[in-house]
Each structure stands twice: as structure tokens, then as C-alpha cells.
Coordinates of C-alpha atoms in Angstrom, one line a residue:
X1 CA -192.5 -187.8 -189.3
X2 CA -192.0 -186.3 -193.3
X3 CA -195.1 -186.6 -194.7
X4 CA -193.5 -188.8 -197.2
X5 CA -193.0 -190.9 -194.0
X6 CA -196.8 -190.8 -192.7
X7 CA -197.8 -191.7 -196.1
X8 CA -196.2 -195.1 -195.6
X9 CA -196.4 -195.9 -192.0
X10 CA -199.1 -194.0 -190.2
X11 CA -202.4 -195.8 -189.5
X12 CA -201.0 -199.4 -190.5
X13 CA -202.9 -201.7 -188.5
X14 CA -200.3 -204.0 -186.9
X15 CA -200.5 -207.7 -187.7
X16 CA -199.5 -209.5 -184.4
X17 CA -200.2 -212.7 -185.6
X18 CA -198.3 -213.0 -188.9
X19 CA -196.4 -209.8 -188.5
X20 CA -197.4 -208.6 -192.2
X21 CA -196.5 -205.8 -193.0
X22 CA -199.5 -204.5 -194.3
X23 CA -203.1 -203.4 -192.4
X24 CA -204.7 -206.9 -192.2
X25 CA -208.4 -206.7 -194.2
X26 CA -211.2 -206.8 -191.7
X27 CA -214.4 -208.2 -194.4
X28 CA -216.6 -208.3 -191.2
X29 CA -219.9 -206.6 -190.9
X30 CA -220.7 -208.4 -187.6
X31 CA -218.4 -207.6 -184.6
X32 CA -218.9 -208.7 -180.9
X33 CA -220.0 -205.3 -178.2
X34 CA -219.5 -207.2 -174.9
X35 CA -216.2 -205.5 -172.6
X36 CA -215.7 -203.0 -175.3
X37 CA -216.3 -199.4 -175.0
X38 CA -217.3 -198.7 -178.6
X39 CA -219.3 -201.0 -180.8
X40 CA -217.6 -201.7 -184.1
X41 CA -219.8 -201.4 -187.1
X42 CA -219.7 -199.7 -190.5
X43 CA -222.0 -197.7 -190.6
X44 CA -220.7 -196.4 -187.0
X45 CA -217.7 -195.3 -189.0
X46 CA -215.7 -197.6 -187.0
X47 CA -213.9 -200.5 -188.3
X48 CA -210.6 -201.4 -188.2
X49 CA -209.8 -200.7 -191.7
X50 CA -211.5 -197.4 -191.7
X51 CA -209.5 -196.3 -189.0
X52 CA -206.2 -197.1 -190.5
X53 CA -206.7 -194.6 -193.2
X54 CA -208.5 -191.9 -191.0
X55 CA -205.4 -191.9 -188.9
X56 CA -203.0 -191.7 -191.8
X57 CA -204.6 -188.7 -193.7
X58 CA -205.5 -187.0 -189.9
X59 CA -201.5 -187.2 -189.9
X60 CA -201.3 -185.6 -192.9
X61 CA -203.5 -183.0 -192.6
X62 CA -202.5 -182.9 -189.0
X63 CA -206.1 -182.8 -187.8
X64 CA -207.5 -184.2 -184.6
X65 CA -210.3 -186.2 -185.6
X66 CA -211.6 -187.4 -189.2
X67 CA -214.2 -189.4 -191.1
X68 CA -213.7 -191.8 -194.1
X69 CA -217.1 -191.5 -195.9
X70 CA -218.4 -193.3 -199.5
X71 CA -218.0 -190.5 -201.8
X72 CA -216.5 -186.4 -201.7
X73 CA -220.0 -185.1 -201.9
X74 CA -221.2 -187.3 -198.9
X75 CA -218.5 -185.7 -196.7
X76 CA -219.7 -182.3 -197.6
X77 CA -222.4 -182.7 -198.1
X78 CA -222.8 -184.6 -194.0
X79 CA -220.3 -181.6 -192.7
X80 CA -222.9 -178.7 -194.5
X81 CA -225.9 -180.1 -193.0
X82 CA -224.1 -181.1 -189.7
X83 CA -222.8 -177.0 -189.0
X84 CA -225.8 -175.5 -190.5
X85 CA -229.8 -175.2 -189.6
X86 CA -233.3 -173.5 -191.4
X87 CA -232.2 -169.9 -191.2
X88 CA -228.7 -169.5 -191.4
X89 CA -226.8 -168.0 -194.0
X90 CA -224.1 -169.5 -196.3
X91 CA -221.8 -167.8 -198.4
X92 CA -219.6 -170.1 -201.3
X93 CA -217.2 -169.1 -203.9
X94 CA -218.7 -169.0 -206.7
X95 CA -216.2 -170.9 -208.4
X96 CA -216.6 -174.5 -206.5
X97 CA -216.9 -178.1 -207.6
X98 CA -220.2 -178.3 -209.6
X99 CA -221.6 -181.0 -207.4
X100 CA -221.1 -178.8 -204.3
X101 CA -222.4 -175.6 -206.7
X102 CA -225.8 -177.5 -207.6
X103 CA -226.2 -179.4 -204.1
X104 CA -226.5 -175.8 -202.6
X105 CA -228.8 -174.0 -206.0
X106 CA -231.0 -177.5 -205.7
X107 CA -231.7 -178.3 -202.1
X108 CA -230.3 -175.4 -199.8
X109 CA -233.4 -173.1 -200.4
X110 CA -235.9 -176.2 -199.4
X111 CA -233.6 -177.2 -196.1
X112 CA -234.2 -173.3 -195.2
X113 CA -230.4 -172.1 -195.8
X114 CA -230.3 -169.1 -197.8
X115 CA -226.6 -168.5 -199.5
X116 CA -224.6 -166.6 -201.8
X117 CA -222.4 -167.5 -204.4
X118 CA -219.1 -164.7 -204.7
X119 CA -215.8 -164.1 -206.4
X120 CA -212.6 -166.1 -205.2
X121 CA -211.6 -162.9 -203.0
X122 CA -212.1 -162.2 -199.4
X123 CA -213.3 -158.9 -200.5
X124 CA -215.9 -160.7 -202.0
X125 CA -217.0 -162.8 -199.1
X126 CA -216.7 -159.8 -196.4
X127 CA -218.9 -157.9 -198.3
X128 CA -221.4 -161.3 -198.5
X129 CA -221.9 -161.5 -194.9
X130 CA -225.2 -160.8 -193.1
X131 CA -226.1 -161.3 -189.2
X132 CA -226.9 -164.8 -189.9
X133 CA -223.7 -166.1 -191.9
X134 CA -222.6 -169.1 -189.9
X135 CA -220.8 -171.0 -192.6
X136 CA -218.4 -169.8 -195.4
X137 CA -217.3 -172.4 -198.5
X138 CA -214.0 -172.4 -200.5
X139 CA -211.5 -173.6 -202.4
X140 CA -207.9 -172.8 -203.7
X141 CA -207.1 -173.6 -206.2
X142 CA -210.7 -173.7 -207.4
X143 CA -212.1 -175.9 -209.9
X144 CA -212.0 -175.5 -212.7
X145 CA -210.5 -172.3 -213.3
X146 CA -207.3 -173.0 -210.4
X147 CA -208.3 -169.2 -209.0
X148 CA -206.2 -168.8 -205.4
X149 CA -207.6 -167.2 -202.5
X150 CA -205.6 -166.4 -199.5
X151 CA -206.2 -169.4 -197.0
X152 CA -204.9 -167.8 -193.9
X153 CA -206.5 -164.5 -194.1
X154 CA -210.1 -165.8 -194.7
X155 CA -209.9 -168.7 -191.9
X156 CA -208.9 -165.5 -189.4
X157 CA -211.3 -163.4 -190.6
X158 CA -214.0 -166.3 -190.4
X159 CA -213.1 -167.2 -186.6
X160 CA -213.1 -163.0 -186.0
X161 CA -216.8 -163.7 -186.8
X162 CA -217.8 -167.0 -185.8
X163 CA -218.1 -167.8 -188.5
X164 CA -217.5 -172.0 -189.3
X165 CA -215.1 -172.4 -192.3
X166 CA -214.9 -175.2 -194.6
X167 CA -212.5 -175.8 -197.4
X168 CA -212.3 -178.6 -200.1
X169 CA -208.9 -179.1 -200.4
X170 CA -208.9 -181.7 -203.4
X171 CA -206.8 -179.6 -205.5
X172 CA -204.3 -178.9 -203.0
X173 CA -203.9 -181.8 -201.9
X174 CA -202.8 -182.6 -197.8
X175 CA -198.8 -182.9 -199.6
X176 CA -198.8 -179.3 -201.0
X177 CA -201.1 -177.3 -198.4
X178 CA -202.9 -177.8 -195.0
X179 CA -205.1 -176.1 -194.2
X180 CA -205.9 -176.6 -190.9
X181 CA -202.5 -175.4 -189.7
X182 CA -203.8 -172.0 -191.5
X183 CA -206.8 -172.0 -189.6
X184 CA -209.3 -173.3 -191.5
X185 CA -211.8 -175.2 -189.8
X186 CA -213.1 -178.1 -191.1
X187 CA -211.4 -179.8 -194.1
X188 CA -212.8 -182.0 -196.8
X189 CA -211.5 -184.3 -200.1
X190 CA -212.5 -186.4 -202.4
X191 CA -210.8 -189.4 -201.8
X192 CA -211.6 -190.6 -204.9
X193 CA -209.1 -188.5 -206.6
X194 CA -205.3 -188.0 -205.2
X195 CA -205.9 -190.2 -202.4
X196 CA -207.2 -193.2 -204.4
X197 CA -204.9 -191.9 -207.4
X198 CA -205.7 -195.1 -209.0
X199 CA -209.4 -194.4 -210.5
X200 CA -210.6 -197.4 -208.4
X201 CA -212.0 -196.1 -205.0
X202 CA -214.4 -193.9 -204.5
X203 CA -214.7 -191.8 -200.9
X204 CA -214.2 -189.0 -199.2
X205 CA -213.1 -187.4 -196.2
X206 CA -214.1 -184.7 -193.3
X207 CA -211.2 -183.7 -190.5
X208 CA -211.2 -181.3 -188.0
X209 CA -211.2 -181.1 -184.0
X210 CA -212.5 -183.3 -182.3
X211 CA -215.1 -181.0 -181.3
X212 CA -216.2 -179.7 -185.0
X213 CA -216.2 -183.7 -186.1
X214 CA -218.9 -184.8 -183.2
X215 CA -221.6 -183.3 -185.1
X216 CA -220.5 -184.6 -188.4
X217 CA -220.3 -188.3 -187.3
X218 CA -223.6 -188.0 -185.4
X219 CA -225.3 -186.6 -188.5
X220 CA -223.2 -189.4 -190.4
X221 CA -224.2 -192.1 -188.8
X222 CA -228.1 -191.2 -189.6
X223 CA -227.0 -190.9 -192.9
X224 CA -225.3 -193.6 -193.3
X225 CA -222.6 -192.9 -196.3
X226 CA -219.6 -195.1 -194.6
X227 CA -217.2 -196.8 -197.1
X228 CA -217.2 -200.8 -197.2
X229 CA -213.4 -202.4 -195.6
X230 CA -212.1 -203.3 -199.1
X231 CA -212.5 -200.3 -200.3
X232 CA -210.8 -198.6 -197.1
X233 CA -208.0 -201.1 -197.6
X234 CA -207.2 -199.8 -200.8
X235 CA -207.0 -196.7 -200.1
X236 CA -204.8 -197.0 -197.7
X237 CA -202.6 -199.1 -200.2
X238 CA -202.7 -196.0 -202.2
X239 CA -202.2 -193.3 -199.4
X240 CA -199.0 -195.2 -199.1
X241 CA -197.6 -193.6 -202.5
X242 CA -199.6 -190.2 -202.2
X243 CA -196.8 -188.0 -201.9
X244 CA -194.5 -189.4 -204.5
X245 CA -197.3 -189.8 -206.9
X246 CA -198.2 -185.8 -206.3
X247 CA -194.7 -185.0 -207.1
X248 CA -194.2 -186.4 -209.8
X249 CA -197.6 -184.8 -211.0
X250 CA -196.7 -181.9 -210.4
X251 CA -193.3 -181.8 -212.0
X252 CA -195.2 -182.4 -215.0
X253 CA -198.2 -179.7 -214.5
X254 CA -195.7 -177.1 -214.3
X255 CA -194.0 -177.9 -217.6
X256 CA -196.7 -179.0 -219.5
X257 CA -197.9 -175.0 -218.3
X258 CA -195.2 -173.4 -219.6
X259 CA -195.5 -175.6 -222.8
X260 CA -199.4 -174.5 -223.2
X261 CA -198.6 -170.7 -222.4
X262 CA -196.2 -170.4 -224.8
X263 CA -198.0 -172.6 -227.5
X264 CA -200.1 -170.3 -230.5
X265 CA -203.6 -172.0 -230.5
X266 CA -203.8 -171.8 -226.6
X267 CA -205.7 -168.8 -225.8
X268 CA -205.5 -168.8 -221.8
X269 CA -203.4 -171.3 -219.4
X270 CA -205.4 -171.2 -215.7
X271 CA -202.1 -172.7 -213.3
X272 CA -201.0 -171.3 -209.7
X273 CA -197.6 -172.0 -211.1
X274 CA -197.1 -169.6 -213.6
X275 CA -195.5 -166.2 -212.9
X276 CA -198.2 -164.3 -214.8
X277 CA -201.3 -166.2 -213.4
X278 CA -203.3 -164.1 -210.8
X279 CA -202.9 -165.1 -207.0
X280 CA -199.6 -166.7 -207.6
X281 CA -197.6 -164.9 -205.2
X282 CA -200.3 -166.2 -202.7
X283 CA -200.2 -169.6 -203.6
X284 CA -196.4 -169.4 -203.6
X285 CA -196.8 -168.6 -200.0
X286 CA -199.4 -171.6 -198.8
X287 CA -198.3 -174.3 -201.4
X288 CA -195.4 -176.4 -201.3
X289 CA -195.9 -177.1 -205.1
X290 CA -198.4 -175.7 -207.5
X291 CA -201.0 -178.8 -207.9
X292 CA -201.5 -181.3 -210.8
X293 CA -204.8 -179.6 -211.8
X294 CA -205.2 -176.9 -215.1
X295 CA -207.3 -175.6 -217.3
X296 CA -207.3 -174.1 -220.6
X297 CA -209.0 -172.6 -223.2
X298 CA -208.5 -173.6 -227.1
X299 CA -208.6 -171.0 -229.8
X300 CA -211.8 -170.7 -231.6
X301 CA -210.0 -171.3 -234.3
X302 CA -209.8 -175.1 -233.5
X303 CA -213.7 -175.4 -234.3
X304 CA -215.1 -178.4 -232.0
X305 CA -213.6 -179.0 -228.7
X306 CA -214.6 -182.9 -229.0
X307 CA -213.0 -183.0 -232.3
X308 CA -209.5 -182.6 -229.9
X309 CA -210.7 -184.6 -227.5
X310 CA -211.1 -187.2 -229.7
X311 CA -207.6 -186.9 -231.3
X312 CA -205.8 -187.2 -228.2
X313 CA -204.3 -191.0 -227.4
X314 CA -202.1 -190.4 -224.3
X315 CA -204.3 -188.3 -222.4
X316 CA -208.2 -189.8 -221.9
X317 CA -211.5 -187.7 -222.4
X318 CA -212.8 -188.7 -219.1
X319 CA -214.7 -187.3 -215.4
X320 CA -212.9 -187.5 -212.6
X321 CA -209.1 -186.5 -211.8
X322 CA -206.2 -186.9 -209.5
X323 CA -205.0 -190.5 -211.3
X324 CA -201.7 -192.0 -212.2
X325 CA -203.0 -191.5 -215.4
X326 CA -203.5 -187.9 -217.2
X327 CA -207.2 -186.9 -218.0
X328 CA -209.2 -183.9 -219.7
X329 CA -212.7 -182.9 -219.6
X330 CA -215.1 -180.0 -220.8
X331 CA -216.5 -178.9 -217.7
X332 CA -219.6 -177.9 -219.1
X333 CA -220.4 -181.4 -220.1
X334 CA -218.9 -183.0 -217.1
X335 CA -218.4 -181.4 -213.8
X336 CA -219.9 -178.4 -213.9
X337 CA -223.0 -179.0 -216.3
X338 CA -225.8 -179.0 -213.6
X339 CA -224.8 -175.3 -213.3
X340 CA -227.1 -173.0 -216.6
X341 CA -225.2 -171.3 -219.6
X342 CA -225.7 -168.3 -217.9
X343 CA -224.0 -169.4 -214.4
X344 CA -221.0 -170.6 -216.4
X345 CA -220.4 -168.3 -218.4
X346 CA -220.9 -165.5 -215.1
X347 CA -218.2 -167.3 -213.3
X348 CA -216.1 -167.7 -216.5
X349 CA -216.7 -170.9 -217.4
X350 CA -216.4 -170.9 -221.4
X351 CA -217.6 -173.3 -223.8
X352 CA -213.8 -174.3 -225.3
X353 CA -212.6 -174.5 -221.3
X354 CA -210.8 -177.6 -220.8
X355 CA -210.0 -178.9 -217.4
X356 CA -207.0 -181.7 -217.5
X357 CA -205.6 -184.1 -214.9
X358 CA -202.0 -184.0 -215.2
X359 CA -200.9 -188.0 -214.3
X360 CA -197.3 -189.3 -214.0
X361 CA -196.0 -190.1 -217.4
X362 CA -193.1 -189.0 -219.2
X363 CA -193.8 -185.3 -219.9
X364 CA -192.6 -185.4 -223.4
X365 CA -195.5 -188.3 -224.1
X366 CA -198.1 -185.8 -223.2
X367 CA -196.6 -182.6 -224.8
X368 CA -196.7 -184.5 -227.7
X369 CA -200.1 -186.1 -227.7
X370 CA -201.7 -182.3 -227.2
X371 CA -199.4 -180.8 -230.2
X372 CA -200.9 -183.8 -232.3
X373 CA -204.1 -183.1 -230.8
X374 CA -204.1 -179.3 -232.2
X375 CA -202.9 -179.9 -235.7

């Protein structure tokens, strides 16, 4: 099937009683164990209603095995701590989601993983690599500054090594790029953003082989960070529209883009889809379309940064991305604040750097709301 197709229909639960047409919702917490060969149990990972959605995304990421956990930074969180132990060495891009950026500054050094962070190049994470690398960390785009690394080459250069490779593909999304399929090891989202894509759920996913998910769901289960059946059951209401909702998304990123590039008080435009951008013949080659994710910086000029924030009326100051609805944020007060003035601005992280969600309304509504915004 399309993937438009496996958005819709794979997973559902069937409904042999009513023949609904929907997974039914399992509330249970309690299920019986005799004559059945696994027990059923959340925290297990293994209730009906989580299964539904890890078999829809495992079909769109087209991965063997996957886990539906209670947040993005409990999947990688469980999958670092799962394919790691005291001594190894990890290398990340140094230009990662802030939560995964502080979880490594703030607790690998105490769990006896030393690390490095490096530029979004493979260059950059060959020349990293020590005799005890057994884990390398990326993402393309990145967040928040949408840099593209080459997928394929750094999955075959990790597995030339042994080297366990894990990307967050949040950004990409499993409708514009998977991963996997370029050789990437282990995979991981926050489900919380495109996959909910209503700013209602929040959760997270691991996929893989079979064989790299066993330690993950053994760790996971000790850990316990399973999502509740409600929650699982909106999700996959939501999977059900991913790829339309991602179009449409990214329909508008591009020309809202072009709009920002070409507009006076816009210093710098960071989007895989323009011509110009760096690493956009790469992501030309891995992506079907260029992502609903950007960021920009404003022009001095324009004094405050909250001063614009404030002005805007379409598009809504807030954390989080990947909604029906369009977003912006200043990363350093937001995502990537845990991380010094000196880390930010050494990855390129400025102080009038504006991430923004681009959501699915009428494109002319938000080129609007930003002109207003700058005047």
C-alpha cells in the first residue's frame, strides 16, 4: 500500500462484533494471562490499542518492530541507555533537539558514557570516532537550524564500523523520508508532533529490527514510560490524516520560504527547500518534500524579538510543533535554553533565531500575519 493508504488502514484493530470501522478502545488495565502466550499489560507495551498504532507507523517507516512510549525523549532516551554501557563512546550532532542536547551534557558523564558533540557533516563525525564509539546521534533536518546531513552515507559508514546509528526523524517525518530503508538503524519521533498533529497527545516512538528493539522494550518495561489506551487511540485517529496533513504543510513551508527570503527585514531563511540553502541537493535526494519546519533570523533592526511575537495573531508564540495549526518560538527561551549562551551561539543558535511550525492554513493568512508582524 501508498503510504497515504497505510495511514488510513494499517494497524486498525478489527471490530468483529459491531464491524465499526474504527480500532475499538480497550480502557483496561487488567487483562486475563491463562492460554495466551503473552500477557497483556501496559506497562508491557502490549495492549491492543498500542499495537494498532505501532503497526501503522512500523508500515510507514517500514520497520520490523516498534514501541509506542509516553513522550519523544522517553523513546530516546530508553533506546540510548538500551545500546549503550559505562565506557562507551557517543558521538551527536551538535545541532540536536535541546532535550536530547542537555539529557547527554546532564547525565551521560554520571552513567559513564563519554560523548562528543560535532558539526552536521560526516566529516565531522569520522573524525569524532575513537576505539570505543558504539553509538552515533543525528538528525536531518536538524532543529532548529534545518541543517541536512547525508542519511545514507553515514548509516554505511556507521555499520562499516559497528557502529549503532540512531536518528530522530521528527522533522522528516515517516511521509517525506525513511530512514531505515537508507540504513539507519534505529529510528525515533516525537509522536507528539506530526503524528498527533493535533497538539493533544503526547508520545513517542522507537522502530527498528526486531533484534535492535529487544533491548529497548526490555530496558522499557523497567522503565516503565508506556502511553495510556486513550491516548494510543487518538493517535491513531490522527495517523489516519498524517500524510495529507504533511502535504499540505509543506506546500505552505516552501512558499512562505520563498516569501521570507525575498522579504527586507529577514536576515537569513534556514529551509532544505530553497535552491541556495546548504545540503539542498542532498535533501533533494532523501526527501520526498522539504518538511514543514524553518527558521529565521529577524534583522536587528526590529529591536525585541517578543515585541513580534507578540504582534502576530495567526501564527501562536508557543513550544512544541508539527500541529494543524502554525507556531513560532525562540529557541533560546524554549527548546534549546537548557543548552549556555556560549553553546548556542557555538552551534549558531542566535538570540533573534526564530523557529516556526508551518500548520495548514491558507498561506496568504500567514504571509500576512508575519508582514503585519514586521511593520
Amino acid at each position: 500500500m501508498k503510504k497515504e493508504t497505510q495511514c488510513v488502514q494499517a494497524g486498525t484493530l478489527k471490530d468483529n462484533q459491531y464491524q465499526g470501522l474504527n480500532s475499538p478502545l480497550y480502557t483496561s488495565t487488567a487483562y486475563g494471562y491463562m492460554d495466551k502466550e503473552e500477557v497483556c499489560y501496559p506497562r508491557y507495551f502490549t495492549t491492543p490499542n498500542q499495537g494498532a498504532v505501532v503497526k501503522k507507523i512500523c508500515a510507514l517507516e517500514g520497520a520490523e518492530d516498534g514501541l509506542l512510549f509516553s513522550s519523544g525523549m522517553a523513546a530516546v532516551s530508553t533506546t540510548i541507555l538500551a545500546h549503550t554501557r559505562s565506557g562507551d563512546h557517543v558521538i551527536l550532532l551538535d545541532d540536536l533537539y535541546g532535550g536530547t542536547h542537555s539529557m547527554a551534557t546532564a547525565d551521560f558523564e554520571r552513567l559513564g558514557l563519554e560523548y562528543d558533540f560535532v558539526a552536521t557533516s560526516l566529516e565531522a563525525i569520522m573524525a569524532a570516532q575513537k576505539p570505543n564509539t558504539t553509538m552515533v546521534i543525528i538528525e536531518s533536518p536538524t532543529n532548529p537550524l534545518m541543517n541536512i546531513l547525508d542519511i545514507k552515507a553515514t548509516a554505511d559508514w556507521a555499520r562499516e564500523n559497528k557502529i549503532t546509528s540512531l536518528m530522530d526523524n521528527t522533522f522528516g517525518t515517516s511521509i517525506n523520508q525513511t530512514p531505515l530503508a537508507l540504513g539507519i538503524d534505529i529510528v525515533v519521533h516525537s509522536g507528539t508532533k506530526y503524528m498527533g498533529g493535533h497538539s493533544d497527545v503526547c508520545c513517542g516512538f522507537a522502530l527498528a529490527s526486531k533484534k535492535k528493539m529487544q533491548p529497548i522494550l526490555d530496558l522499557a518495561r523497567h522503565l516503565g514510560g508506556s502511553l495510556d489506551s486513550f491516548a494510543a487511540y487518538l493517535l491513531e485517529r490522527s495517523l489516519k490524516t498524517l500524510a495529507i496533513r504533511v502535504e499540505r504543510q509543506c506546500q505552505n513551508a516552501q512558499a512562505l520560504a520563498e516569501f521570507l527570503e525575498a522579504h527586507p527585514k529577514i536576515v537569513k531563511v534556514n529551509y532544505p527547500g530553497l535552491p541556495n540553502f546548504p545540503g539542498h541537493d542532498i535533501a533533494k535526494k532523501q526527501m520526498k518534500l522539504f518538511g514543514a519546519m524553518m527558521s529565521f533570523e529577524l534583522d536587528e533592526s526590529i529591536g525585541d524579538v517578543d515585541v513580534f511575537l507578540r504582534k502576530l495573531k495567526v501564527i501562536h508564540p508557543a513550544v512544541s510543533l508539527g500541529g494543524v495549526e502554525s507556531s513560532i518560538c525562540s529557541p533560546k527561551d524554549t527548546s534549546h535554553k537548557p543548552m549556555t549562551a556560549e553553546e548556542r551561539a557555538r552551534v549558531g543558535i542566535s538570540d533573534f533565531l526564530l523557529r516556526l511550525s508551518i500548520g495548514i492554513e491558507h498561506i496568504d493568512d500567514l504571509k500576512e500575519d508575519i508582514e503585519q508582524a514586521l511593520t
